[in-house]
Amino acid sequence: MPKALVASDLDRTLIYSSAALALTMPDARAPRLLCVEVHENKPLSYMTETAAALLTELGDIAHFVPTTTRTRKQYQRINLPGPAPAYAICANGGHLLVDGVSDPDWHAHVKERLASECASLDEVREHLERTADPLWARKHRIAEDLFAYLVVERELLPEEWVKNLAVWAENRGWTVSLQGRKIYAVPKPLTKSAAVREVARRTGAVLTLAAGDSLLDADLLLVADRGWRPGHGELAEADWTAPAITALPERGVMAGERILREFVGASAGRGQV
């Protein structure tokens, strides 16, 4: 039988920054960690050593597909344990990497959809620049010429501004997601789920498993046969669930370990392609 396809978000799902580690537990009970990302000579992201062993096992028995909103450059900083994934999804589905290289036909297909189904990136960028207060909006960024995001000071960020932005974006075919210190504005046609369906088609997988913590992961979870979300993040805060979704109690880096344990258990015994 064919291998299962396992599509998982990375940040705050499988890997955790130093700030995100605070979600886990007191220092005295913290598990042993493995650094999986270094940037500018500084360790940036971690997973538990147990999670690293589980991911290595998973890579041998399933098609593991990292599925992230990160740009290609940001994704390529990560050094995950286990076999190198044959497929990876970056920029929220805007780029489908095959052996590390973006598939040009897939990217062209995505760009065509964006041009016809939602407001332009320029319109959204201009709105963010006009309405975001420099008091709390520290950086304005454009990712892969596909979507925009702000780096903000969360303690100064007005909740009402985020709600108003979400309404404004919804009317133009865009989605707003608040994750840590970042506010994302992403076109609705730009989805992880569409790219995952394409990988399933190419691999012949008949079972799709998924995990994610943010609003931008909801479509990914819904397209999967089984999905898991951690006890933290946008989806947990909204108490979001669906029939095939398991809401885990674990938070932080221990949720990443639990998710990988669930992936391995659900994938085991499906044999090789």
PDB file of C-alpha atoms in Angstrom:
ATOM      1  CA  MET A   1       0.000   0.000   0.000  1.00  0.00           C
ATOM      2  CA  PRO A   2       1.164   3.576  -0.605  1.00  0.00           C
ATOM      3  CA  LYS A   3       2.727   5.623   2.160  1.00  0.00           C
ATOM      4  CA  ALA A   4       0.668   8.157   4.059  1.00  0.00           C
ATOM      5  CA  LEU A   5       1.199  11.830   3.269  1.00  0.00           C
ATOM      6  CA  VAL A   6       1.984  13.834   6.410  1.00  0.00           C
ATOM      7  CA  ALA A   7       1.676  17.598   5.915  1.00  0.00           C
ATOM      8  CA  SER A   8       2.583  19.679   8.948  1.00  0.00           C
ATOM      9  CA  ASP A   9       2.983  23.316   9.782  1.00  0.00           C
ATOM     10  CA  LEU A  10       6.376  24.048  11.363  1.00  0.00           C
ATOM     11  CA  ASP A  11       6.530  27.119  13.607  1.00  0.00           C
ATOM     12  CA  ARG A  12       4.680  26.605  16.893  1.00  0.00           C
ATOM     13  CA  THR A  13       3.538  23.212  15.660  1.00  0.00           C
ATOM     14  CA  LEU A  14       6.681  21.097  15.275  1.00  0.00           C
ATOM     15  CA  ILE A  15       9.437  23.636  15.982  1.00  0.00           C
ATOM     16  CA  TYR A  16       9.601  26.398  18.580  1.00  0.00           C
ATOM     17  CA  SER A  17      11.552  29.626  18.983  1.00  0.00           C
ATOM     18  CA  SER A  18      12.983  30.651  22.347  1.00  0.00           C
ATOM     19  CA  ALA A  19       9.936  32.861  22.911  1.00  0.00           C
ATOM     20  CA  ALA A  20       7.544  30.033  22.025  1.00  0.00           C
ATOM     21  CA  LEU A  21       9.288  27.680  24.445  1.00  0.00           C
ATOM     22  CA  ALA A  22       7.678  29.704  27.248  1.00  0.00           C
ATOM     23  CA  LEU A  23       4.417  27.942  26.346  1.00  0.00           C
ATOM     24  CA  THR A  24       5.792  24.641  27.556  1.00  0.00           C
ATOM     25  CA  MET A  25       6.563  24.255  31.243  1.00  0.00           C
ATOM     26  CA  PRO A  26       8.806  25.549  34.062  1.00  0.00           C
ATOM     27  CA  ASP A  27      12.542  25.439  33.352  1.00  0.00           C
ATOM     28  CA  ALA A  28      13.108  22.709  35.936  1.00  0.00           C
ATOM     29  CA  ARG A  29      10.861  20.318  34.002  1.00  0.00           C
ATOM     30  CA  ALA A  30      11.920  21.316  30.490  1.00  0.00           C
ATOM     31  CA  PRO A  31      12.874  18.438  28.163  1.00  0.00           C
ATOM     32  CA  ARG A  32      16.206  18.081  26.365  1.00  0.00           C
ATOM     33  CA  LEU A  33      16.123  20.139  23.164  1.00  0.00           C
ATOM     34  CA  LEU A  34      17.707  19.953  19.738  1.00  0.00           C
ATOM     35  CA  CYS A  35      18.402  23.157  17.793  1.00  0.00           C
ATOM     36  CA  VAL A  36      17.044  22.859  14.239  1.00  0.00           C
ATOM     37  CA  GLU A  37      17.549  26.416  12.980  1.00  0.00           C
ATOM     38  CA  VAL A  38      20.440  28.873  13.168  1.00  0.00           C
ATOM     39  CA  HIS A  39      20.283  32.392  11.758  1.00  0.00           C
ATOM     40  CA  GLU A  40      23.068  34.975  11.845  1.00  0.00           C
ATOM     41  CA  ASN A  41      25.097  32.591  14.031  1.00  0.00           C
ATOM     42  CA  LYS A  42      22.337  32.402  16.643  1.00  0.00           C
ATOM     43  CA  PRO A  43      20.192  29.369  17.525  1.00  0.00           C
ATOM     44  CA  LEU A  44      16.610  30.158  16.585  1.00  0.00           C
ATOM     45  CA  SER A  45      14.284  27.136  16.670  1.00  0.00           C
ATOM     46  CA  TYR A  46      14.111  23.897  18.625  1.00  0.00           C
ATOM     47  CA  MET A  47      12.307  20.616  19.074  1.00  0.00           C
ATOM     48  CA  THR A  48      12.704  17.984  21.780  1.00  0.00           C
ATOM     49  CA  GLU A  49      15.245  15.225  21.213  1.00  0.00           C
ATOM     50  CA  THR A  50      12.385  12.739  21.391  1.00  0.00           C
ATOM     51  CA  ALA A  51      10.509  14.678  18.687  1.00  0.00           C
ATOM     52  CA  ALA A  52      13.637  14.601  16.516  1.00  0.00           C
ATOM     53  CA  ALA A  53      13.806  10.800  16.797  1.00  0.00           C
ATOM     54  CA  LEU A  54      10.101  10.523  15.952  1.00  0.00           C
ATOM     55  CA  LEU A  55      10.520  12.775  12.896  1.00  0.00           C
ATOM     56  CA  THR A  56      13.394  10.592  11.682  1.00  0.00           C
ATOM     57  CA  GLU A  57      11.177   7.523  12.047  1.00  0.00           C
ATOM     58  CA  LEU A  58       8.313   9.297  10.295  1.00  0.00           C
ATOM     59  CA  GLY A  59      10.503  10.181   7.318  1.00  0.00           C
ATOM     60  CA  ASP A  60      11.146   6.487   6.738  1.00  0.00           C
ATOM     61  CA  ILE A  61       7.498   5.363   6.760  1.00  0.00           C
ATOM     62  CA  ALA A  62       5.585   8.326   5.252  1.00  0.00           C
ATOM     63  CA  HIS A  63       5.820  11.189   2.785  1.00  0.00           C
ATOM     64  CA  PHE A  64       6.634  13.965   5.258  1.00  0.00           C
ATOM     65  CA  VAL A  65       5.856  17.376   3.727  1.00  0.00           C
ATOM     66  CA  PRO A  66       6.810  20.520   5.705  1.00  0.00           C
ATOM     67  CA  THR A  67       3.972  22.947   5.051  1.00  0.00           C
ATOM     68  CA  THR A  68       4.755  26.507   6.086  1.00  0.00           C
ATOM     69  CA  THR A  69       3.940  30.171   5.618  1.00  0.00           C
ATOM     70  CA  ARG A  70       7.684  30.860   5.669  1.00  0.00           C
ATOM     71  CA  THR A  71       9.371  32.083   2.509  1.00  0.00           C
ATOM     72  CA  ARG A  72      11.696  29.678   0.734  1.00  0.00           C
ATOM     73  CA  LYS A  73      14.734  31.454   2.178  1.00  0.00           C
ATOM     74  CA  GLN A  74      13.339  31.248   5.710  1.00  0.00           C
ATOM     75  CA  TYR A  75      12.430  27.581   5.288  1.00  0.00           C
ATOM     76  CA  GLN A  76      15.872  26.671   3.984  1.00  0.00           C
ATOM     77  CA  ARG A  77      17.442  27.868   7.247  1.00  0.00           C
ATOM     78  CA  ILE A  78      15.799  24.922   9.026  1.00  0.00           C
ATOM     79  CA  ASN A  79      17.761  21.675   9.368  1.00  0.00           C
ATOM     80  CA  LEU A  80      15.191  19.045  10.285  1.00  0.00           C
ATOM     81  CA  PRO A  81      16.340  15.589  11.410  1.00  0.00           C
ATOM     82  CA  GLY A  82      15.603  12.570   9.259  1.00  0.00           C
ATOM     83  CA  PRO A  83      15.539  12.092   5.486  1.00  0.00           C
ATOM     84  CA  ALA A  84      15.381  15.273   3.397  1.00  0.00           C
ATOM     85  CA  PRO A  85      11.731  15.771   2.350  1.00  0.00           C
ATOM     86  CA  ALA A  86      11.152  15.248  -1.373  1.00  0.00           C
ATOM     87  CA  TYR A  87       8.371  17.854  -1.217  1.00  0.00           C
ATOM     88  CA  ALA A  88       7.931  21.002   0.855  1.00  0.00           C
ATOM     89  CA  ILE A  89       5.296  23.733   0.711  1.00  0.00           C
ATOM     90  CA  CYS A  90       6.392  27.323   1.341  1.00  0.00           C
ATOM     91  CA  ALA A  91       4.749  30.760   1.296  1.00  0.00           C
ATOM     92  CA  ASN A  92       1.416  29.271   2.396  1.00  0.00           C
ATOM     93  CA  GLY A  93       1.165  27.219  -0.778  1.00  0.00           C
ATOM     94  CA  GLY A  94       2.695  29.730  -3.174  1.00  0.00           C
ATOM     95  CA  HIS A  95       5.752  27.574  -3.768  1.00  0.00           C
ATOM     96  CA  LEU A  96       5.843  23.795  -4.078  1.00  0.00           C
ATOM     97  CA  LEU A  97       9.432  22.652  -3.634  1.00  0.00           C
ATOM     98  CA  VAL A  98      10.488  19.434  -5.332  1.00  0.00           C
ATOM     99  CA  ASP A  99      13.874  18.265  -4.041  1.00  0.00           C
ATOM    100  CA  GLY A 100      14.425  21.813  -2.803  1.00  0.00           C
ATOM    101  CA  VAL A 101      13.529  23.607  -6.057  1.00  0.00           C
ATOM    102  CA  SER A 102      10.302  25.528  -6.668  1.00  0.00           C
ATOM    103  CA  ASP A 103       8.036  23.988  -9.309  1.00  0.00           C
ATOM    104  CA  PRO A 104       7.537  26.824 -11.842  1.00  0.00           C
ATOM    105  CA  ASP A 105       4.275  25.449 -13.228  1.00  0.00           C
ATOM    106  CA  TRP A 106       2.718  25.299  -9.765  1.00  0.00           C
ATOM    107  CA  HIS A 107       3.837  28.834  -8.948  1.00  0.00           C
ATOM    108  CA  ALA A 108       2.445  30.143 -12.244  1.00  0.00           C
ATOM    109  CA  HIS A 109      -0.876  28.441 -11.501  1.00  0.00           C
ATOM    110  CA  VAL A 110      -1.024  30.116  -8.087  1.00  0.00           C
ATOM    111  CA  LYS A 111      -0.226  33.544  -9.508  1.00  0.00           C
ATOM    112  CA  GLU A 112      -3.014  33.196 -12.088  1.00  0.00           C
ATOM    113  CA  ARG A 113      -5.541  32.436  -9.340  1.00  0.00           C
ATOM    114  CA  LEU A 114      -4.448  35.409  -7.256  1.00  0.00           C
ATOM    115  CA  ALA A 115      -4.723  37.773 -10.213  1.00  0.00           C
ATOM    116  CA  SER A 116      -8.339  36.782 -10.855  1.00  0.00           C
ATOM    117  CA  GLU A 117      -9.838  35.929  -7.456  1.00  0.00           C
ATOM    118  CA  CYS A 118      -8.878  38.628  -4.924  1.00  0.00           C
ATOM    119  CA  ALA A 119      -7.683  42.185  -4.393  1.00  0.00           C
ATOM    120  CA  SER A 120      -4.098  42.952  -5.358  1.00  0.00           C
ATOM    121  CA  LEU A 121      -1.123  42.775  -3.042  1.00  0.00           C
ATOM    122  CA  ASP A 122      -0.455  46.468  -3.735  1.00  0.00           C
ATOM    123  CA  GLU A 123      -3.883  47.443  -2.409  1.00  0.00           C
ATOM    124  CA  VAL A 124      -3.356  45.481   0.786  1.00  0.00           C
ATOM    125  CA  ARG A 125       0.200  46.745   1.275  1.00  0.00           C
ATOM    126  CA  GLU A 126      -0.916  50.353   0.859  1.00  0.00           C
ATOM    127  CA  HIS A 127      -3.735  49.856   3.379  1.00  0.00           C
ATOM    128  CA  LEU A 128      -1.338  48.400   5.956  1.00  0.00           C
ATOM    129  CA  GLU A 129       1.141  51.232   5.478  1.00  0.00           C
ATOM    130  CA  ARG A 130      -1.626  53.818   5.814  1.00  0.00           C
ATOM    131  CA  THR A 131      -3.373  52.407   8.894  1.00  0.00           C
ATOM    132  CA  ALA A 132      -0.664  50.680  10.972  1.00  0.00           C
ATOM    133  CA  ASP A 133       0.707  52.959  13.692  1.00  0.00           C
ATOM    134  CA  PRO A 134       4.542  53.090  13.858  1.00  0.00           C
ATOM    135  CA  LEU A 135       4.124  53.073  17.645  1.00  0.00           C
ATOM    136  CA  TRP A 136       3.445  49.318  17.494  1.00  0.00           C
ATOM    137  CA  ALA A 137       4.143  48.326  13.856  1.00  0.00           C
ATOM    138  CA  ARG A 138       7.899  47.758  13.828  1.00  0.00           C
ATOM    139  CA  LYS A 139       8.390  46.252  10.368  1.00  0.00           C
ATOM    140  CA  HIS A 140       6.428  45.968   7.111  1.00  0.00           C
ATOM    141  CA  ARG A 141       7.306  42.950   4.976  1.00  0.00           C
ATOM    142  CA  ILE A 142       6.276  41.470   1.619  1.00  0.00           C
ATOM    143  CA  ALA A 143       6.790  37.706   1.294  1.00  0.00           C
ATOM    144  CA  GLU A 144       7.640  36.233  -2.105  1.00  0.00           C
ATOM    145  CA  ASP A 145       5.476  38.911  -3.819  1.00  0.00           C
ATOM    146  CA  LEU A 146       2.481  36.892  -2.584  1.00  0.00           C
ATOM    147  CA  PHE A 147       1.358  38.270   0.785  1.00  0.00           C
ATOM    148  CA  ALA A 148       2.193  40.857   3.439  1.00  0.00           C
ATOM    149  CA  TYR A 149       2.920  40.792   7.143  1.00  0.00           C
ATOM    150  CA  LEU A 150       3.777  43.164   9.977  1.00  0.00           C
ATOM    151  CA  VAL A 151       6.109  42.613  12.906  1.00  0.00           C
ATOM    152  CA  VAL A 152       4.428  44.270  15.889  1.00  0.00           C
ATOM    153  CA  GLU A 153       4.748  44.977  19.603  1.00  0.00           C
ATOM    154  CA  ARG A 154       1.934  42.782  20.915  1.00  0.00           C
ATOM    155  CA  GLU A 155       1.465  44.652  24.190  1.00  0.00           C
ATOM    156  CA  LEU A 156       0.825  47.889  22.262  1.00  0.00           C
ATOM    157  CA  LEU A 157      -1.263  46.403  19.430  1.00  0.00           C
ATOM    158  CA  PRO A 158      -4.925  47.584  19.570  1.00  0.00           C
ATOM    159  CA  GLU A 159      -7.269  44.605  19.391  1.00  0.00           C
ATOM    160  CA  GLU A 160      -9.838  46.722  17.574  1.00  0.00           C
ATOM    161  CA  TRP A 161      -7.361  47.503  14.780  1.00  0.00           C
ATOM    162  CA  VAL A 162      -6.851  43.794  14.137  1.00  0.00           C
ATOM    163  CA  LYS A 163     -10.607  43.177  14.038  1.00  0.00           C
ATOM    164  CA  ASN A 164     -11.141  46.073  11.621  1.00  0.00           C
ATOM    165  CA  LEU A 165      -8.326  44.829   9.398  1.00  0.00           C
ATOM    166  CA  ALA A 166      -9.871  41.351   9.317  1.00  0.00           C
ATOM    167  CA  VAL A 167     -13.220  42.765   8.148  1.00  0.00           C
ATOM    168  CA  TRP A 168     -11.553  44.987   5.542  1.00  0.00           C
ATOM    169  CA  ALA A 169      -9.491  42.057   4.240  1.00  0.00           C
ATOM    170  CA  GLU A 170     -12.439  39.636   4.196  1.00  0.00           C
ATOM    171  CA  ASN A 171     -14.305  41.953   1.837  1.00  0.00           C
ATOM    172  CA  ARG A 172     -11.365  41.817  -0.568  1.00  0.00           C
ATOM    173  CA  GLY A 173     -10.759  38.092  -0.535  1.00  0.00           C
ATOM    174  CA  TRP A 174      -7.930  38.100   2.019  1.00  0.00           C
ATOM    175  CA  THR A 175      -7.436  36.493   5.440  1.00  0.00           C
ATOM    176  CA  VAL A 176      -5.793  38.023   8.514  1.00  0.00           C
ATOM    177  CA  SER A 177      -3.871  35.889  11.020  1.00  0.00           C
ATOM    178  CA  LEU A 178      -2.147  37.007  14.220  1.00  0.00           C
ATOM    179  CA  GLN A 179       0.730  34.698  15.192  1.00  0.00           C
ATOM    180  CA  GLY A 180       3.088  35.750  17.939  1.00  0.00           C
ATOM    181  CA  ARG A 181       4.539  39.128  16.950  1.00  0.00           C
ATOM    182  CA  LYS A 182       3.402  38.860  13.316  1.00  0.00           C
ATOM    183  CA  ILE A 183       0.154  39.886  11.620  1.00  0.00           C
ATOM    184  CA  TYR A 184      -0.280  38.154   8.271  1.00  0.00           C
ATOM    185  CA  ALA A 185      -2.515  39.332   5.432  1.00  0.00           C
ATOM    186  CA  VAL A 186      -2.836  36.431   2.996  1.00  0.00           C
ATOM    187  CA  PRO A 187      -4.996  36.032  -0.145  1.00  0.00           C
ATOM    188  CA  LYS A 188      -7.716  33.432   0.344  1.00  0.00           C
ATOM    189  CA  PRO A 189      -6.800  31.573  -2.891  1.00  0.00           C
ATOM    190  CA  LEU A 190      -3.266  31.121  -1.486  1.00  0.00           C
ATOM    191  CA  THR A 191      -3.727  27.943   0.574  1.00  0.00           C
ATOM    192  CA  LYS A 192      -1.672  25.137   1.988  1.00  0.00           C
ATOM    193  CA  SER A 193      -4.493  22.705   1.207  1.00  0.00           C
ATOM    194  CA  ALA A 194      -4.310  23.212  -2.558  1.00  0.00           C
ATOM    195  CA  ALA A 195      -0.603  22.442  -2.584  1.00  0.00           C
ATOM    196  CA  VAL A 196      -1.126  19.393  -0.366  1.00  0.00           C
ATOM    197  CA  ARG A 197      -3.750  18.048  -2.772  1.00  0.00           C
ATOM    198  CA  GLU A 198      -1.183  18.386  -5.574  1.00  0.00           C
ATOM    199  CA  VAL A 199       1.438  16.471  -3.577  1.00  0.00           C
ATOM    200  CA  ALA A 200      -1.119  13.756  -2.825  1.00  0.00           C
ATOM    201  CA  ARG A 201      -1.834  13.480  -6.544  1.00  0.00           C
ATOM    202  CA  ARG A 202       1.858  13.156  -7.384  1.00  0.00           C
ATOM    203  CA  THR A 203       2.666  10.634  -4.657  1.00  0.00           C
ATOM    204  CA  GLY A 204      -0.515   8.581  -4.952  1.00  0.00           C
ATOM    205  CA  ALA A 205      -1.105   8.876  -1.206  1.00  0.00           C
ATOM    206  CA  VAL A 206      -4.547   7.716  -0.116  1.00  0.00           C
ATOM    207  CA  LEU A 207      -4.220   8.845   3.525  1.00  0.00           C
ATOM    208  CA  THR A 208      -3.393  12.459   4.409  1.00  0.00           C
ATOM    209  CA  LEU A 209      -2.480  13.493   7.954  1.00  0.00           C
ATOM    210  CA  ALA A 210      -1.963  17.126   9.020  1.00  0.00           C
ATOM    211  CA  ALA A 211      -1.231  19.415  11.954  1.00  0.00           C
ATOM    212  CA  GLY A 212      -1.216  23.156  12.535  1.00  0.00           C
ATOM    213  CA  ASP A 213      -1.937  25.837  15.111  1.00  0.00           C
ATOM    214  CA  SER A 214      -3.026  28.976  13.261  1.00  0.00           C
ATOM    215  CA  LEU A 215      -5.960  30.251  11.245  1.00  0.00           C
ATOM    216  CA  LEU A 216      -3.850  29.776   8.111  1.00  0.00           C
ATOM    217  CA  ASP A 217      -3.702  26.043   8.921  1.00  0.00           C
ATOM    218  CA  ALA A 218      -7.476  25.510   9.099  1.00  0.00           C
ATOM    219  CA  ASP A 219      -7.850  24.659   5.403  1.00  0.00           C
ATOM    220  CA  LEU A 220      -4.897  22.261   5.670  1.00  0.00           C
ATOM    221  CA  LEU A 221      -6.515  20.432   8.577  1.00  0.00           C
ATOM    222  CA  LEU A 222      -9.876  20.252   6.823  1.00  0.00           C
ATOM    223  CA  VAL A 223      -8.443  18.651   3.682  1.00  0.00           C
ATOM    224  CA  ALA A 224      -6.717  15.912   5.726  1.00  0.00           C
ATOM    225  CA  ASP A 225      -8.242  12.557   6.618  1.00  0.00           C
ATOM    226  CA  ARG A 226      -7.021  13.131  10.185  1.00  0.00           C
ATOM    227  CA  GLY A 227      -5.643  16.257  11.791  1.00  0.00           C
ATOM    228  CA  TRP A 228      -4.250  17.506  15.080  1.00  0.00           C
ATOM    229  CA  ARG A 229      -3.953  20.955  16.605  1.00  0.00           C
ATOM    230  CA  PRO A 230      -1.981  21.857  19.756  1.00  0.00           C
ATOM    231  CA  GLY A 231      -3.447  23.380  22.891  1.00  0.00           C
ATOM    232  CA  HIS A 232      -2.064  26.803  21.984  1.00  0.00           C
ATOM    233  CA  GLY A 233      -2.370  29.176  19.023  1.00  0.00           C
ATOM    234  CA  GLU A 234      -5.182  30.876  17.120  1.00  0.00           C
ATOM    235  CA  LEU A 235      -7.199  27.707  16.562  1.00  0.00           C
ATOM    236  CA  ALA A 236      -7.056  26.716  20.222  1.00  0.00           C
ATOM    237  CA  GLU A 237      -7.976  30.231  21.347  1.00  0.00           C
ATOM    238  CA  ALA A 238     -11.036  30.095  19.072  1.00  0.00           C
ATOM    239  CA  ASP A 239     -11.853  26.557  20.284  1.00  0.00           C
ATOM    240  CA  TRP A 240     -11.830  25.572  16.602  1.00  0.00           C
ATOM    241  CA  THR A 241     -12.430  21.945  15.727  1.00  0.00           C
ATOM    242  CA  ALA A 242     -13.946  19.677  13.074  1.00  0.00           C
ATOM    243  CA  PRO A 243     -15.051  16.010  12.949  1.00  0.00           C
ATOM    244  CA  ALA A 244     -11.646  14.567  11.924  1.00  0.00           C
ATOM    245  CA  ILE A 245      -9.589  16.962  14.099  1.00  0.00           C
ATOM    246  CA  THR A 246      -8.111  16.082  17.490  1.00  0.00           C
ATOM    247  CA  ALA A 247      -7.591  19.040  19.822  1.00  0.00           C
ATOM    248  CA  LEU A 248      -4.587  18.144  21.949  1.00  0.00           C
ATOM    249  CA  PRO A 249      -4.181  19.336  25.531  1.00  0.00           C
ATOM    250  CA  GLU A 250      -0.406  19.709  25.218  1.00  0.00           C
ATOM    251  CA  ARG A 251       1.031  23.180  24.704  1.00  0.00           C
ATOM    252  CA  GLY A 252       4.361  24.360  23.393  1.00  0.00           C
ATOM    253  CA  VAL A 253       7.232  22.087  22.465  1.00  0.00           C
ATOM    254  CA  MET A 254       5.582  19.067  24.119  1.00  0.00           C
ATOM    255  CA  ALA A 255       2.660  19.471  21.701  1.00  0.00           C
ATOM    256  CA  GLY A 256       5.133  19.104  18.845  1.00  0.00           C
ATOM    257  CA  GLU A 257       6.358  15.850  20.336  1.00  0.00           C
ATOM    258  CA  ARG A 258       2.798  14.560  20.792  1.00  0.00           C
ATOM    259  CA  ILE A 259       1.860  15.479  17.212  1.00  0.00           C
ATOM    260  CA  LEU A 260       4.821  13.534  15.829  1.00  0.00           C
ATOM    261  CA  ARG A 261       3.926  10.547  18.000  1.00  0.00           C
ATOM    262  CA  GLU A 262       0.396  10.649  16.536  1.00  0.00           C
ATOM    263  CA  PHE A 263       1.782  10.940  12.985  1.00  0.00           C
ATOM    264  CA  VAL A 264       4.036   7.901  13.446  1.00  0.00           C
ATOM    265  CA  GLY A 265       1.255   5.846  14.989  1.00  0.00           C
ATOM    266  CA  ALA A 266      -1.210   6.672  12.220  1.00  0.00           C
ATOM    267  CA  SER A 267       1.376   6.102   9.438  1.00  0.00           C
ATOM    268  CA  ALA A 268       2.938   2.882  10.724  1.00  0.00           C
ATOM    269  CA  GLY A 269       2.185  -0.338   8.915  1.00  0.00           C
ATOM    270  CA  ARG A 270       1.156   1.245   5.618  1.00  0.00           C
ATOM    271  CA  GLY A 271       4.153  -0.288   3.865  1.00  0.00           C
ATOM    272  CA  GLN A 272       6.293   1.110   1.086  1.00  0.00           C
ATOM    273  CA  VAL A 273       5.365   2.533  -2.269  1.00  0.00           C
TER     274      VAL A 273
END
